[in-house]
Coordinates of C-alpha atoms and ligand atoms in Angstrom, one line a residue:
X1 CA 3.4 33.6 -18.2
X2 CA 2.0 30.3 -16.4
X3 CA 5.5 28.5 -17.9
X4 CA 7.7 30.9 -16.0
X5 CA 5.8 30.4 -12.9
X6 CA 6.5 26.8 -13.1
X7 CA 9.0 24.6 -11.9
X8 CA 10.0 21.9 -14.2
X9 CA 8.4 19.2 -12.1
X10 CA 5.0 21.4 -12.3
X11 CA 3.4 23.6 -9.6
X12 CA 4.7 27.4 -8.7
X13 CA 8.3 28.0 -8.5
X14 CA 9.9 28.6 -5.1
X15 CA 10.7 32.3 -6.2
X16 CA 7.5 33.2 -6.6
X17 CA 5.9 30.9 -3.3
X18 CA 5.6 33.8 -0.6
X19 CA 7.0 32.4 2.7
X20 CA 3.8 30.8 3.2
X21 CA 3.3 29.0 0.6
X22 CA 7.0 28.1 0.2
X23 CA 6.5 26.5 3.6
X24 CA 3.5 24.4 3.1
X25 CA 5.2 23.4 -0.3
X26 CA 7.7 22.1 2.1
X27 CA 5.3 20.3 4.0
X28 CA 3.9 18.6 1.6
X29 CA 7.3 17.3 0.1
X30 CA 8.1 16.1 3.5
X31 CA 5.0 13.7 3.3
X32 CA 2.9 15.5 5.5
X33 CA -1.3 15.7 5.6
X34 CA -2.8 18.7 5.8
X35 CA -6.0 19.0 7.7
X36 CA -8.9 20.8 7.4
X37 CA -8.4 23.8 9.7
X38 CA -5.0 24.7 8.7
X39 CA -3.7 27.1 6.5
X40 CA -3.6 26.3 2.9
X41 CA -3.1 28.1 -0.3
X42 CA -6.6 29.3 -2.1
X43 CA -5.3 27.6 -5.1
X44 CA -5.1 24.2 -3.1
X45 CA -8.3 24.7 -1.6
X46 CA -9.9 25.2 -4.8
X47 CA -8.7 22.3 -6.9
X48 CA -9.3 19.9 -3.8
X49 CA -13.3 21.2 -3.7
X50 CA -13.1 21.2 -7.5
X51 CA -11.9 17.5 -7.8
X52 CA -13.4 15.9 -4.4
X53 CA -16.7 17.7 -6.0
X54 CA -16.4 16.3 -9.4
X55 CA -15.3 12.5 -7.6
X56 CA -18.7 13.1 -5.5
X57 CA -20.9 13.8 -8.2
X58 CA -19.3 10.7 -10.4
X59 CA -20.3 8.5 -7.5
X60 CA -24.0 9.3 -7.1
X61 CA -25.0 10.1 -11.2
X62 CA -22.8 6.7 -11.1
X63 CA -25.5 5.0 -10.1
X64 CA -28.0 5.5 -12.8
X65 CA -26.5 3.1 -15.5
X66 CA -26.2 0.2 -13.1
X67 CA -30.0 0.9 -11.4
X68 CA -30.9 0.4 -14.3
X69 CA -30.7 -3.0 -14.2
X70 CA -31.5 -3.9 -10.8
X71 CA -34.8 -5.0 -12.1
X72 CA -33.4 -7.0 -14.8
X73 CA -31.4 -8.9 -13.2
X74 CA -30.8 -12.4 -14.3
X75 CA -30.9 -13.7 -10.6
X76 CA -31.8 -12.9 -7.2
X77 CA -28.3 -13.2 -5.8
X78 CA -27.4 -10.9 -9.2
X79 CA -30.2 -8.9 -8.0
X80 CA -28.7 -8.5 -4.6
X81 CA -25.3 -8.1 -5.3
X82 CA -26.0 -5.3 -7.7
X83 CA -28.3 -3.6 -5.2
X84 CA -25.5 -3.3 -2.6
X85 CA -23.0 -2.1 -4.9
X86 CA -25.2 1.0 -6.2
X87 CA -25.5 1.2 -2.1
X88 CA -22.0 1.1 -2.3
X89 CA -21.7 4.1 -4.7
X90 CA -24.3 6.3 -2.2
X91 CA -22.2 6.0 0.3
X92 CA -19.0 7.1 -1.7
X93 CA -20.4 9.8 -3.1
X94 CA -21.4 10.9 0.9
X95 CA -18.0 10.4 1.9
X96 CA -16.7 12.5 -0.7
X97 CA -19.1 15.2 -0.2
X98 CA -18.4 15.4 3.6
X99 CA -14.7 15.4 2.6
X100 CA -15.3 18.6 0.6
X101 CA -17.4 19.8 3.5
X102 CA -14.1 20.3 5.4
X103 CA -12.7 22.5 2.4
X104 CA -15.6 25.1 3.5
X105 CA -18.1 24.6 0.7
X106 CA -22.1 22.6 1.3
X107 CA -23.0 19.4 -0.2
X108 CA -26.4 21.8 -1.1
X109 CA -23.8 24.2 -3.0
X110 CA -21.9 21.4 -5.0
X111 CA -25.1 19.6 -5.5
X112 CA -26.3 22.9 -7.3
X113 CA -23.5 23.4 -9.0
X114 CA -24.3 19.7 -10.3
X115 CA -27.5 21.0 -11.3
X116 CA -26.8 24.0 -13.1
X117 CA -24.2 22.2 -15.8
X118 CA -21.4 24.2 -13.8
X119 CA -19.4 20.9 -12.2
X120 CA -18.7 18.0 -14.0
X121 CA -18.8 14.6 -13.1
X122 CA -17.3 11.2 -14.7
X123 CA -17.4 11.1 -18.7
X124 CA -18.0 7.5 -18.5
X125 CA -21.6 7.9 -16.6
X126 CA -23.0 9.5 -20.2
X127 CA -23.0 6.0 -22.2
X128 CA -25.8 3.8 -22.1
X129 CA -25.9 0.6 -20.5
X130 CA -27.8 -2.0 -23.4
X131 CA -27.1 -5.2 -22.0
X132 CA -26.8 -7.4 -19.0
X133 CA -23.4 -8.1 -19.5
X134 CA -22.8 -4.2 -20.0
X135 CA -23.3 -4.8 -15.6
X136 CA -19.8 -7.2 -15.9
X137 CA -18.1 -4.8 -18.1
X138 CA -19.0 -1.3 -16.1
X139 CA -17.3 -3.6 -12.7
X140 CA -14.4 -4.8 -14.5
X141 CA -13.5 -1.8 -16.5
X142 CA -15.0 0.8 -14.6
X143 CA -14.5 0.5 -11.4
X144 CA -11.1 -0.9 -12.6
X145 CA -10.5 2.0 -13.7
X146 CA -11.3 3.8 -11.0
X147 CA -9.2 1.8 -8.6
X148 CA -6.2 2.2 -11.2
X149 CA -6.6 6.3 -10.0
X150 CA -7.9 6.4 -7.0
X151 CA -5.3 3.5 -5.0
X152 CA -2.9 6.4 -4.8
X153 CA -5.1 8.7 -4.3
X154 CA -4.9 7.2 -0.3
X155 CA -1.5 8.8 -0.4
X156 CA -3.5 12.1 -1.1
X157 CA -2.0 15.1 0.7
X158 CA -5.0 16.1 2.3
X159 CA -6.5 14.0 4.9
X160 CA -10.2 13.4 4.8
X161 CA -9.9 13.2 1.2
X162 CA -7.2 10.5 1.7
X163 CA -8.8 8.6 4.4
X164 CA -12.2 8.4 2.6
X165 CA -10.1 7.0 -0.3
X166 CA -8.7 4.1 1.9
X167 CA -12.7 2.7 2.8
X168 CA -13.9 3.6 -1.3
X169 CA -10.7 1.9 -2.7
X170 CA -11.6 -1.5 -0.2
X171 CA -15.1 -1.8 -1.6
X172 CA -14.5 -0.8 -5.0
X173 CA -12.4 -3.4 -5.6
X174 CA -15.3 -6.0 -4.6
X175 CA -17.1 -4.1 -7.2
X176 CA -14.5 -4.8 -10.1
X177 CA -14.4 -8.9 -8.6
X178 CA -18.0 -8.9 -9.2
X179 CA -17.9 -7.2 -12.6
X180 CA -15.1 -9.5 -13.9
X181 CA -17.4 -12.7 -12.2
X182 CA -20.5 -11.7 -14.8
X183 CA -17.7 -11.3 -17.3
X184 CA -16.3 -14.7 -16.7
X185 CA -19.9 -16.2 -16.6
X186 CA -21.0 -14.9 -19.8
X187 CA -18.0 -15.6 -21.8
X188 CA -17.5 -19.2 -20.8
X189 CA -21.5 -19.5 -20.8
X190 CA -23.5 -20.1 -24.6
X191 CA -22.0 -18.1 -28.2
X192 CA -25.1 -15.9 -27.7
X193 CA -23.6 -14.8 -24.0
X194 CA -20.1 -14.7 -25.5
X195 CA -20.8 -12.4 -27.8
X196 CA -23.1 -10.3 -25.6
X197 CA -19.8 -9.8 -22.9
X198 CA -17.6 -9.2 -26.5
X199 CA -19.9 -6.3 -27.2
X200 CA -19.7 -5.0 -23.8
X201 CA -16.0 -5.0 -23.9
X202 CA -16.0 -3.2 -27.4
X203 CA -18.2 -0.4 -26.2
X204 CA -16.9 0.4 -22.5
X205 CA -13.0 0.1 -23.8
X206 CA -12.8 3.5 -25.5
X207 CA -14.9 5.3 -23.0
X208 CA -12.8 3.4 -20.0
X209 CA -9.6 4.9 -21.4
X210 CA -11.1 8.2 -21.2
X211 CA -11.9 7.7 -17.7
X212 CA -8.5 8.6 -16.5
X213 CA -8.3 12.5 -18.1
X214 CA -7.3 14.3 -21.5
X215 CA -3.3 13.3 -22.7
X216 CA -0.8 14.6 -20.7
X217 CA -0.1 17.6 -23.1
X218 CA -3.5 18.6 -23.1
X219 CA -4.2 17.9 -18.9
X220 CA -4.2 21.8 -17.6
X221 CA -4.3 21.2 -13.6
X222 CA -1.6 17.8 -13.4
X223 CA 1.3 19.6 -13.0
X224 CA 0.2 21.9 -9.9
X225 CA -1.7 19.3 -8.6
X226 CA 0.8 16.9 -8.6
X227 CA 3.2 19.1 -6.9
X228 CA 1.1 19.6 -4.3
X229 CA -0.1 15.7 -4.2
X230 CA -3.8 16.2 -4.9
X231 CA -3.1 14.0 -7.6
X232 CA -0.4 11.6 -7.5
X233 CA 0.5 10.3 -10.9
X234 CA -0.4 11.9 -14.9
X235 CA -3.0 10.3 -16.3
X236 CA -1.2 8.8 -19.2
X237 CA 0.9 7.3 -16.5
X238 CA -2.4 5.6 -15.0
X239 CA -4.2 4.9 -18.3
X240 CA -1.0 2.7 -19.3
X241 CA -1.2 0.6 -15.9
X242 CA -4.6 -0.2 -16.4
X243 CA -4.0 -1.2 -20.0
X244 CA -1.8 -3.3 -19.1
X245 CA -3.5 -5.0 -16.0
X246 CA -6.3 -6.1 -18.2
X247 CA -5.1 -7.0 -21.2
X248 CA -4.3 -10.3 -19.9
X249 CA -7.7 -10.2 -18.0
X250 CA -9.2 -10.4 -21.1
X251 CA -7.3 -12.6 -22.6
X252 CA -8.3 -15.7 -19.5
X253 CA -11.8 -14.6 -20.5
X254 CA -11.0 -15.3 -23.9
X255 CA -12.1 -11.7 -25.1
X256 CA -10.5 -9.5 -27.8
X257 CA -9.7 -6.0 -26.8
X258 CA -11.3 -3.8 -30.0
X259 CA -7.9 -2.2 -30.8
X260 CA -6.1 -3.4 -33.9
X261 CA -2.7 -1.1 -32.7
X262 CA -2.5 -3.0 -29.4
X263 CA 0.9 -4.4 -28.9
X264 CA 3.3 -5.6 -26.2
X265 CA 6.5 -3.8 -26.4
X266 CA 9.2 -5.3 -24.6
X267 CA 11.2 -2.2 -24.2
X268 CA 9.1 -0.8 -22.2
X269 CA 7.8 -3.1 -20.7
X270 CA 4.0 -2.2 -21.5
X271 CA 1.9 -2.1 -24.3
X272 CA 1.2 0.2 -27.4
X273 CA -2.5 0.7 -27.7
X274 CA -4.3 3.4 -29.5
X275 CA -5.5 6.6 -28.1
X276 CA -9.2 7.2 -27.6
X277 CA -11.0 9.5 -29.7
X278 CA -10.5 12.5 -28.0
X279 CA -13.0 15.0 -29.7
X280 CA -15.8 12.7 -28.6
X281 CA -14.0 12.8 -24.7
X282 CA -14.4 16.5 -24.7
X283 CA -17.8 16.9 -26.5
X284 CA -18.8 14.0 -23.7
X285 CA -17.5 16.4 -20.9
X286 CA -18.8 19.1 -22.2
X287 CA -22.2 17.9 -22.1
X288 CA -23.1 16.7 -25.6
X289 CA -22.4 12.6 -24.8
X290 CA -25.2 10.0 -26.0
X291 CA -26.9 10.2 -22.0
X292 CA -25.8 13.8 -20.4
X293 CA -29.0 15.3 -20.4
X294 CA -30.3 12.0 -19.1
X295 CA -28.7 11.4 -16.3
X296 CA -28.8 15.7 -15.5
X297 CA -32.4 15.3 -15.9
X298 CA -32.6 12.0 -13.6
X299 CA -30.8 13.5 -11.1
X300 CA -32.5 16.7 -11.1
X301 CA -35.8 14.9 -11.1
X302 CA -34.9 13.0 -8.0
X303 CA -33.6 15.9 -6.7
X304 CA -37.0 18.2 -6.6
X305 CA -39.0 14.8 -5.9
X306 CA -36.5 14.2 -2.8
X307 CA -37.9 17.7 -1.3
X308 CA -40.3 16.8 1.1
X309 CA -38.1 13.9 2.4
X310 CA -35.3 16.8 3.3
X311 CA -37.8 19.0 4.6
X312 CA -39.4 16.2 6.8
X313 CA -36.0 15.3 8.0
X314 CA -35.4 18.8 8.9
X315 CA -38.0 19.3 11.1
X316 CA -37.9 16.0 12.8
X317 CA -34.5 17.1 13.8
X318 CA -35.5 21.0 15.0
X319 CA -38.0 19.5 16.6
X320 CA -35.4 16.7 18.0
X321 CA -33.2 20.1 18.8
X322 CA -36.5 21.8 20.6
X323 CA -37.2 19.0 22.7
X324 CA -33.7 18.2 23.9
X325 CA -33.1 21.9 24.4
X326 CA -36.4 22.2 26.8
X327 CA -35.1 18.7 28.7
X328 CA -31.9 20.5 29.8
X329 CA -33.6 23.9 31.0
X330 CA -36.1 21.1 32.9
X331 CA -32.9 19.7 34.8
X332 CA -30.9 23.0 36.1
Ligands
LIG1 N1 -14.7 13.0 -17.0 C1 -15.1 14.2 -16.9 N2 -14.2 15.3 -16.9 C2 -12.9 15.0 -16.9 C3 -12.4 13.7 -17.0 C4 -13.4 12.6 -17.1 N3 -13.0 11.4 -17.2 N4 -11.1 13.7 -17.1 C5 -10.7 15.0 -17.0 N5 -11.8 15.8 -17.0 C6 -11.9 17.2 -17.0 C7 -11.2 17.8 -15.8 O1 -12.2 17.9 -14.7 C8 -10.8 19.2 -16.3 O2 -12.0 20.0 -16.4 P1 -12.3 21.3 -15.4 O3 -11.0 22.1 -15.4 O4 -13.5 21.9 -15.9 O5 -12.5 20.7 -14.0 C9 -10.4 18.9 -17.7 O6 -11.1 17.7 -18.0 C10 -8.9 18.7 -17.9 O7 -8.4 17.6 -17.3 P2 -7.2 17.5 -16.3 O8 -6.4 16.3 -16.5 O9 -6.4 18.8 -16.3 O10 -8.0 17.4 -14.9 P3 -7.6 16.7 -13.5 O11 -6.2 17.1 -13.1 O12 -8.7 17.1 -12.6 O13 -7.6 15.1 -13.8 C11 -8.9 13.2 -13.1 C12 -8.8 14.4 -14.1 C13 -7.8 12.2 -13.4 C14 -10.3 12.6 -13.4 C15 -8.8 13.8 -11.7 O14 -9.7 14.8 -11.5 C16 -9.0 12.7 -10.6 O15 -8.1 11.9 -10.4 N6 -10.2 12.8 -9.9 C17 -10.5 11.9 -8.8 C18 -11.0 10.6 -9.3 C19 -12.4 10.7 -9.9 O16 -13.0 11.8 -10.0 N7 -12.9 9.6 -10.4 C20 -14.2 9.5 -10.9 C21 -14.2 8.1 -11.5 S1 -15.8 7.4 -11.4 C22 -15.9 6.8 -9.9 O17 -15.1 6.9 -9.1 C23 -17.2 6.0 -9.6 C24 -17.0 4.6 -9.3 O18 -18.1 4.1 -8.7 C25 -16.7 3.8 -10.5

């Protein structure tokens, strides 16, 4: 049924588009952003809440492995530098909720979702981070990663989504500089830190792979959301570009990629590298990884313990509201 309804390119066929649809298929092939009050498909508007969401939450329970060593950090510039970049991931994950704001839905109603298991967030937030040099490989890999995806994600087709990707994409790439500078510290520093940023590289690999989705055969939304540009390349596509970016990164850091299969092919141009294991990618999302019910519980935790902060707020501002309401009755 779904294959008939498809073109081969992915995403409805005309035939079945009623004139509506047909026409903002049409505007979206010409290049054009749609904005938050116009009309849009349900189906459009459900996969943009749906992945803006997921982006949101992957920001903010993003935070937890690296604030866990803000404490432990070896210095105070280390200290500082890791502080503003969990800042950093705050204020992406606001940006992203506001964008999905637009799409009709509250940050309260996504963060619940959050809560209740019912929205998922990145699989690579569910592994532990052991290690100081675990801080240079989530930068470098991670956030690599996540520049690899989201740098064409500022060619989004819907606007807020693709102008909060333009400031995310500018600081996230400070984040992966300062990842690939603990990297480069520890593996020219002493054997012990060598081998420290070796391990870190041999655990985040795998899981940094399964960053950018399922195989292409097994990723159900791609095609319709690549025909209507909410996503703007497969993810096999995007893991390969990333593979081969940092291959050679590791190599200057004098690091060995844990793969035995990896291999450049000069046909095409790239190279061969094993698959991640994919049954532990979907037990991960589906909530059996070595941290989910962590990093639920932390953010639930700060979530109920965040209560009277929200409530304070609320009534500074009706009281804000109250006051500013009485000055204007005072002046006519
Ligand atoms: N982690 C968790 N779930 C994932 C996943 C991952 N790495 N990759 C895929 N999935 C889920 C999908 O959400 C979908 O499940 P659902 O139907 O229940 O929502 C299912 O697996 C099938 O995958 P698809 O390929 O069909 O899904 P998508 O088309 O949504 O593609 C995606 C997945 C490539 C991650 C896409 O959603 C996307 O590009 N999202 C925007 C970018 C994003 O969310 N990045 C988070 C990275 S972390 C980050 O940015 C924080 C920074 O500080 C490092």
């Amino acid at each position: 049924m779904y294959a008939q309804l498809v073109t081969s390119e992915g995403g409805k066929a005309r035939e079945a588009m009623t004139p509506e649809e047909a026409a903002f298929q049409d505007r979206i092939d010409r290049g054009e952003k749609i904005e938050p009050k116009e009309w849009m498909p349900e189906g459009y508007r459900k996969t943009l809440i749906r992945q803006i969401g997921q982006h949101a939450h992957s920001e903010i329970v993003g935070q937890l492995p690296e604030g866990n060593w803000i404490t432990r950090a070896p210095t105070l510039e280390r200290k500082q530098i890791l502080l503003a970049k969990v800042q950093d991931e705050a204020g992406h994950g606001l940006y992203l909720y506001s964008a999905a704001e637009t799409l009709g839905v509250s940050r309260d109603e996504l963060i619940d979702l959050l809560h209740a298991g019912k929205m998922k967030y990145s699989s690579i937030f569910n592994y532990p981070t052991l290690t100081w040099a675990d801080m240079g490989a989530v930068g470098w890999l991670v956030d690599g990663a996540a520049i690899m995806n989201q740098v064409p994600l500022q060619r989004t087709s819907y606007g807020p989504y693709s102008r909060a990707m333009i400031r995310i994409c500018k600081e996230e790439s400070f984040h992966q500089r300062q990842g690939y500078d603990i990297m480069m510290k520890m593996a020219k520093g002493t054997p012990e830190q060598k081998a420290m940023a070796q391990d870190a590289l041999n655990r985040f690999w795998f899981p940094s792979l399964m960053m950018f989705g399922p195989s292409d055969k097994d990723s159900v939304h791609s095609a319709q959301s690549m025909a209507w540009k909410i996503k703007m390349n497969t993810n096999d596509e995007l893991r390969q570009k990333f593979v081969d970016q940092t291959v050679p990164q590791a190599e200057y850091l004098g690091l060995t990629v844990p793969d035995p299969e990896l291999k450049w092919n000069e046909e095409k141009g790239g190279y061969d590298f094993s698959e991640p294991d994919w049954s532990e990618f979907f037990a991960v999302i589906s909530g059996n990884g070595p941290c989910n019910e962590e990093r639920l519980g932390a953010r639930v935790k700060a979530w109920e313990d965040g209560a009277w902060v929200r409530e304070g707020l609320m009534a500074h501002a009706k009281k804000q509201d109250a006051r500013r309401a009485a000055a204007r009755v005072a002046a006519e």
